[in-house]
mmCIF file of C-alpha atoms and ligand atoms in Angstrom:
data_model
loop_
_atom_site.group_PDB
_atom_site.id
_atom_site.type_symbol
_atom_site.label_atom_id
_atom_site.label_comp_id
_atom_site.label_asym_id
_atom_site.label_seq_id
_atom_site.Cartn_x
_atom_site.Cartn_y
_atom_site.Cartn_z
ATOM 1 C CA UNK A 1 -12.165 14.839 -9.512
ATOM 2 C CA UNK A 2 -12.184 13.333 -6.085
ATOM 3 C CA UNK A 3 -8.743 14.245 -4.405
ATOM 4 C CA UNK A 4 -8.023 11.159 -1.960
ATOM 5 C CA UNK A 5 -5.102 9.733 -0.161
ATOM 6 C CA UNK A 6 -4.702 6.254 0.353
ATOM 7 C CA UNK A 7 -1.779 4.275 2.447
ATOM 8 C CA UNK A 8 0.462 1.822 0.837
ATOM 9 C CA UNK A 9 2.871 -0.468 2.078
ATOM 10 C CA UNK A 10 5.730 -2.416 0.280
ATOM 11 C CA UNK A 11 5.702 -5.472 2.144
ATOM 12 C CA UNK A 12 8.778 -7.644 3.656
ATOM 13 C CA UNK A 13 9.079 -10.232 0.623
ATOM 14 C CA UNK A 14 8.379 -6.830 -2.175
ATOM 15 C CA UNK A 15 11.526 -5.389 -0.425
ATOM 16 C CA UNK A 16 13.485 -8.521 -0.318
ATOM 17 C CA UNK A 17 13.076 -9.504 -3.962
ATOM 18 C CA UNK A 18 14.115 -6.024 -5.312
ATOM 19 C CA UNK A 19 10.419 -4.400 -6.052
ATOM 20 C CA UNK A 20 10.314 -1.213 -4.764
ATOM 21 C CA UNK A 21 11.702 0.498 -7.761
ATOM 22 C CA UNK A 22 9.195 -1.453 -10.156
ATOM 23 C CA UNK A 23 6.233 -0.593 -7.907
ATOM 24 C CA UNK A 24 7.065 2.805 -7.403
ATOM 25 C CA UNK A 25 7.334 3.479 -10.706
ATOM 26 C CA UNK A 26 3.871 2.336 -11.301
ATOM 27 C CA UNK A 27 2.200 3.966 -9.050
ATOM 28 C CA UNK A 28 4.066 7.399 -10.533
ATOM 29 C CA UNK A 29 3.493 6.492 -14.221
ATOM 30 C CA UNK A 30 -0.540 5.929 -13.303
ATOM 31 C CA UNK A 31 -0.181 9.879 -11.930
ATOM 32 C CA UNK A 32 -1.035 8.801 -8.446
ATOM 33 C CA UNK A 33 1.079 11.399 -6.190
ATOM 34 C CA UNK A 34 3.374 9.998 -3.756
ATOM 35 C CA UNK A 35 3.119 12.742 -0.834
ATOM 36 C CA UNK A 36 4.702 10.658 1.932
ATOM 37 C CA UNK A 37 7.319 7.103 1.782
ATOM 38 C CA UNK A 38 9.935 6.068 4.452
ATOM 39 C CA UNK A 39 11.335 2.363 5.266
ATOM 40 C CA UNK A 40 10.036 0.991 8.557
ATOM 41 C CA UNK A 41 10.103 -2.239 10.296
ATOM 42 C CA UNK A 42 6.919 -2.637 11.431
ATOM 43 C CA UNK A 43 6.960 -4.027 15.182
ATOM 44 C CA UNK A 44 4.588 -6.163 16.907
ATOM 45 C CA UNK A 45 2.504 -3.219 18.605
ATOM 46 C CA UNK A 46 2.142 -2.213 15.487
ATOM 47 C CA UNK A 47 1.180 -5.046 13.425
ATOM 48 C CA UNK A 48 -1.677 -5.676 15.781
ATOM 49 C CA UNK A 49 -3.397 -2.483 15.661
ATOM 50 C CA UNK A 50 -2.991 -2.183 11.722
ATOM 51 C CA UNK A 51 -4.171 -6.067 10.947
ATOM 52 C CA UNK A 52 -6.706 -5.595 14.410
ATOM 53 C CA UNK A 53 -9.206 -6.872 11.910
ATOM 54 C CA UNK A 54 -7.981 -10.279 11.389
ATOM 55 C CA UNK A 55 -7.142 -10.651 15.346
ATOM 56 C CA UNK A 56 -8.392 -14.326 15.947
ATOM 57 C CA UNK A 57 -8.257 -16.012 11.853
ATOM 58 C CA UNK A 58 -6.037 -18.769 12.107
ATOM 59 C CA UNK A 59 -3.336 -16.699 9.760
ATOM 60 C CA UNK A 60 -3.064 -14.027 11.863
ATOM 61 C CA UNK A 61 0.106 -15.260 13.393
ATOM 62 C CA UNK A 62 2.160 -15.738 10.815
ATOM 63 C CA UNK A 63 0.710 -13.005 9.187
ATOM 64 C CA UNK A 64 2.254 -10.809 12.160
ATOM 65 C CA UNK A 65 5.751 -12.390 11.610
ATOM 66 C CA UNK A 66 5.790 -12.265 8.297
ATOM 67 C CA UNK A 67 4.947 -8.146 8.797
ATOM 68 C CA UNK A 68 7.430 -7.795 10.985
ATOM 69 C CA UNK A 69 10.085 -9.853 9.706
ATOM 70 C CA UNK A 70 11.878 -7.149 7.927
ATOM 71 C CA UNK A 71 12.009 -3.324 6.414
ATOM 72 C CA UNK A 72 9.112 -2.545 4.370
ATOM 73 C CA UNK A 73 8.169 0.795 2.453
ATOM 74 C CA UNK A 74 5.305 2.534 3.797
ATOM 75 C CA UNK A 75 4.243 6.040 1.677
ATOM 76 C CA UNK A 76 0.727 7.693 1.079
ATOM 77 C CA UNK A 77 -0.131 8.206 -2.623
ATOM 78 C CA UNK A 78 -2.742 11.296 -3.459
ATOM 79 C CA UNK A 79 -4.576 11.454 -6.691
ATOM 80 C CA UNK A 80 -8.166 10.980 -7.816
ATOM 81 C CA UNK A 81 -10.392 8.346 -6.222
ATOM 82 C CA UNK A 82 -6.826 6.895 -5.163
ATOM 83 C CA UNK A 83 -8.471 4.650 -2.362
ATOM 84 C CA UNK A 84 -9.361 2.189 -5.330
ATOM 85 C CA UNK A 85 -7.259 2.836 -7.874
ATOM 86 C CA UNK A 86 -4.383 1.891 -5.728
ATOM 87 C CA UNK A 87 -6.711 -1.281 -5.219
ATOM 88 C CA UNK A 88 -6.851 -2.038 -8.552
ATOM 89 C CA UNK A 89 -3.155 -1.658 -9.125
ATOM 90 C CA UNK A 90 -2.484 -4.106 -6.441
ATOM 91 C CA UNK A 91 -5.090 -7.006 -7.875
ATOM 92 C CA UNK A 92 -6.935 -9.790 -5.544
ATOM 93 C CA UNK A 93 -5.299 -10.815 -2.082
ATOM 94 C CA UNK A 94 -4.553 -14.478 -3.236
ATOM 95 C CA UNK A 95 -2.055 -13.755 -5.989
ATOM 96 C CA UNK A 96 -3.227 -16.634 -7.748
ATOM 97 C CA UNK A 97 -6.824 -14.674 -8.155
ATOM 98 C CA UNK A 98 -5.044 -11.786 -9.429
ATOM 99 C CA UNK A 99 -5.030 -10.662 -12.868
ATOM 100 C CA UNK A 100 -1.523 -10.257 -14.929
ATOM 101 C CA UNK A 101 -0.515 -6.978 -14.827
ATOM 102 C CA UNK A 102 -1.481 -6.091 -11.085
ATOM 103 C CA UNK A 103 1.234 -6.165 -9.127
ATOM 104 C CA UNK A 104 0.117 -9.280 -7.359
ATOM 105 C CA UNK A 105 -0.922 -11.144 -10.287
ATOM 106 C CA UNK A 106 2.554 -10.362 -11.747
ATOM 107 C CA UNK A 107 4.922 -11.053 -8.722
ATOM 108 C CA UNK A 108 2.920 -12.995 -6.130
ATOM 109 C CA UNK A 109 2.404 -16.640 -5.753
ATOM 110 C CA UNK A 110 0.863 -16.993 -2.426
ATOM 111 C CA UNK A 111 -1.681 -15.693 -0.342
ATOM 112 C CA UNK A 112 0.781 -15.191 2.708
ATOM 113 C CA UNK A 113 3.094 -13.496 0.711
ATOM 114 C CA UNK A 114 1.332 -10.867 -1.236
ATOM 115 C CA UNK A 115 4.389 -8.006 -1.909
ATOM 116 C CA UNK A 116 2.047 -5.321 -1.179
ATOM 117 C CA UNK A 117 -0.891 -3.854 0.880
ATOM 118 C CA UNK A 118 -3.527 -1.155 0.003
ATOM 119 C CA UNK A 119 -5.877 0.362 2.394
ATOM 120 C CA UNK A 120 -9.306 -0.690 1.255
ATOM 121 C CA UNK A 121 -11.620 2.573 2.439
ATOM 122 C CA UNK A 122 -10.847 5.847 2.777
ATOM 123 C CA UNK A 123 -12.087 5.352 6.489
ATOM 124 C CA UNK A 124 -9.162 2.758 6.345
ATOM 125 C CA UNK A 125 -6.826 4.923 4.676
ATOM 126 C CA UNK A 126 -7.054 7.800 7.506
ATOM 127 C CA UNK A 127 -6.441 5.305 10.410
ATOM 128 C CA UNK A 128 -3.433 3.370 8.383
ATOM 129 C CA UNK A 129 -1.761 6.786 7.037
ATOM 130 C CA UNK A 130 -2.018 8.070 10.966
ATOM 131 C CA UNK A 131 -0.292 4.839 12.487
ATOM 132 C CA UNK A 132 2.719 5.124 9.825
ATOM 133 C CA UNK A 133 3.041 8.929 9.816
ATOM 134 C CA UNK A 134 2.765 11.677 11.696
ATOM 135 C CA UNK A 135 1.336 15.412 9.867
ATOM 136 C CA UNK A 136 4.838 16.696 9.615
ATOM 137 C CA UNK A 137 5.715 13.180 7.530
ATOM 138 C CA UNK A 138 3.354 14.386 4.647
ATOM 139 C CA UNK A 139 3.681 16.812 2.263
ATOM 140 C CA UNK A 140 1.962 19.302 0.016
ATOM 141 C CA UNK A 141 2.949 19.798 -3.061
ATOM 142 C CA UNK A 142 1.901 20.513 -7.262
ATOM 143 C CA UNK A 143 3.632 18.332 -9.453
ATOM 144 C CA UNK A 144 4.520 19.436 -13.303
ATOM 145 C CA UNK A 145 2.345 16.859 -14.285
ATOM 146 C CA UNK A 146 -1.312 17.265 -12.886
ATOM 147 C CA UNK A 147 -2.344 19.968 -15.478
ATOM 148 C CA UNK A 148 -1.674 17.025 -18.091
ATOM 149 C CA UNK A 149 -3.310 14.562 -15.852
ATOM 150 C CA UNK A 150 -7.094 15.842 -14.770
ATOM 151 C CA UNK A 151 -9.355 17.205 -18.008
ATOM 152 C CA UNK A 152 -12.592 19.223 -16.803
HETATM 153 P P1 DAT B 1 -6.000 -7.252 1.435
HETATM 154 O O1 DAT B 1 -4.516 -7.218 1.777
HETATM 155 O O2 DAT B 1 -6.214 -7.541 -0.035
HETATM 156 O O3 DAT B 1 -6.740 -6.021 1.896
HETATM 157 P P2 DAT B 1 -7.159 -8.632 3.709
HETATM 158 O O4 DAT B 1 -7.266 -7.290 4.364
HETATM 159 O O5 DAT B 1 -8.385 -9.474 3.659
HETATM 160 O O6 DAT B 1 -6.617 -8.493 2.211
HETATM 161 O O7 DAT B 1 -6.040 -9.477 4.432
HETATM 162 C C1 DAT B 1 -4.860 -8.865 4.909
HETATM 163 C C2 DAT B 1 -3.681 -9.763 4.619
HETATM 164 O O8 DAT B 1 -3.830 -10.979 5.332
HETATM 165 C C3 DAT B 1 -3.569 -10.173 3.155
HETATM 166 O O9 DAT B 1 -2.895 -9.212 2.377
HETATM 167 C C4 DAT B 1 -2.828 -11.455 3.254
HETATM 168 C C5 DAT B 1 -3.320 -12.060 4.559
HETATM 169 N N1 DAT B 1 -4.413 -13.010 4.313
HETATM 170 C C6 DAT B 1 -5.699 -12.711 4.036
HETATM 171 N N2 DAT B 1 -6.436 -13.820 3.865
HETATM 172 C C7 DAT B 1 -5.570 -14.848 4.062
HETATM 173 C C8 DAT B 1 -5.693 -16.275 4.039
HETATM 174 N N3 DAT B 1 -6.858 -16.858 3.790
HETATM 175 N N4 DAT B 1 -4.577 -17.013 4.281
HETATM 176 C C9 DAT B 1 -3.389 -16.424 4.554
HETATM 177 N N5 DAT B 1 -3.201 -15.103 4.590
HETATM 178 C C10 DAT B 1 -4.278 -14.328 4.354
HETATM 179 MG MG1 MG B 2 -7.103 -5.316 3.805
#
């Protein structure tokens, strides 16, 4: 077992059309951990250093507005190898590449708005859970279910 954390962030349009509860819940019935969630709107400063990768692609901009455009749920989720599992949940960027039963493939029908974001290395991971939370913001805890959820 290979305890990670990985960041995870409910986006503008997943808030907006009522998927936070639906999302949630799949993330707990997988038995990924959810150590750390608050609602944030995400401001420009921000934005910038998070998506500092796509700086300079031509949807940068409106990727930045649509970011910041309104409250969004931000939480960490701990479990094994959660980096891609959380990945996998998720499914391709373009919604229309992702399979049924991701969370993109079942809600999403465009590539600018894609309901949900999931860091994509642990490397990533560290730097997004550190711009969204501070140490205090995350908790340690064992749930009920873990003994039922790892074998040897
Ligand atoms: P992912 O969110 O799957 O990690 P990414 O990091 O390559 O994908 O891109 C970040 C976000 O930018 C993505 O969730 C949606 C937007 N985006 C990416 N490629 C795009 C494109 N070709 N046109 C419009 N928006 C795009
Ligand atoms: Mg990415």
């Amino acid at each position: 077992m290979t305890k990670e954390r990985t960041f995870s962030l409910i986006k503008p349009d997943g808030v907006q059309r009522g998927f936070i509860g639906d999302i949630v819940s799949r993330f707990e019935r997988k038995g990924l951990k959810i150590v750390a969630m608050k609602m944030v709107v995400v401001s420009e400063d921000l934005a910038k250093s998070y998506y500092s990768e796509h700086i300079g692609k031509p949807f940068f901009e409106p990727l930045t507005r649509y970011i910041t455009s309104g409250p969004s749920v931000a939480m960490v989720l701990e479990g094994d190898q959660a980096v891609k599992v959380a990945r996998k949940m998720m499914g391709a960027t373009n919604p229309i590449d992702a399979d049924q039963g991701t969370i993109r493939g079942d809600f999403g029908l465009h590539v600018g708005k894609n309901i949900i974001h999931g860091s994509d290395s642990l490397t990533s991971a560290e730097r997004e859970i550190s711009q969204f939370f501070t140490e205090e913001e995350i908790t340690n805890y064992k749930k009920v279910d873990e003994d039922w959820l790892y074998g040897e």
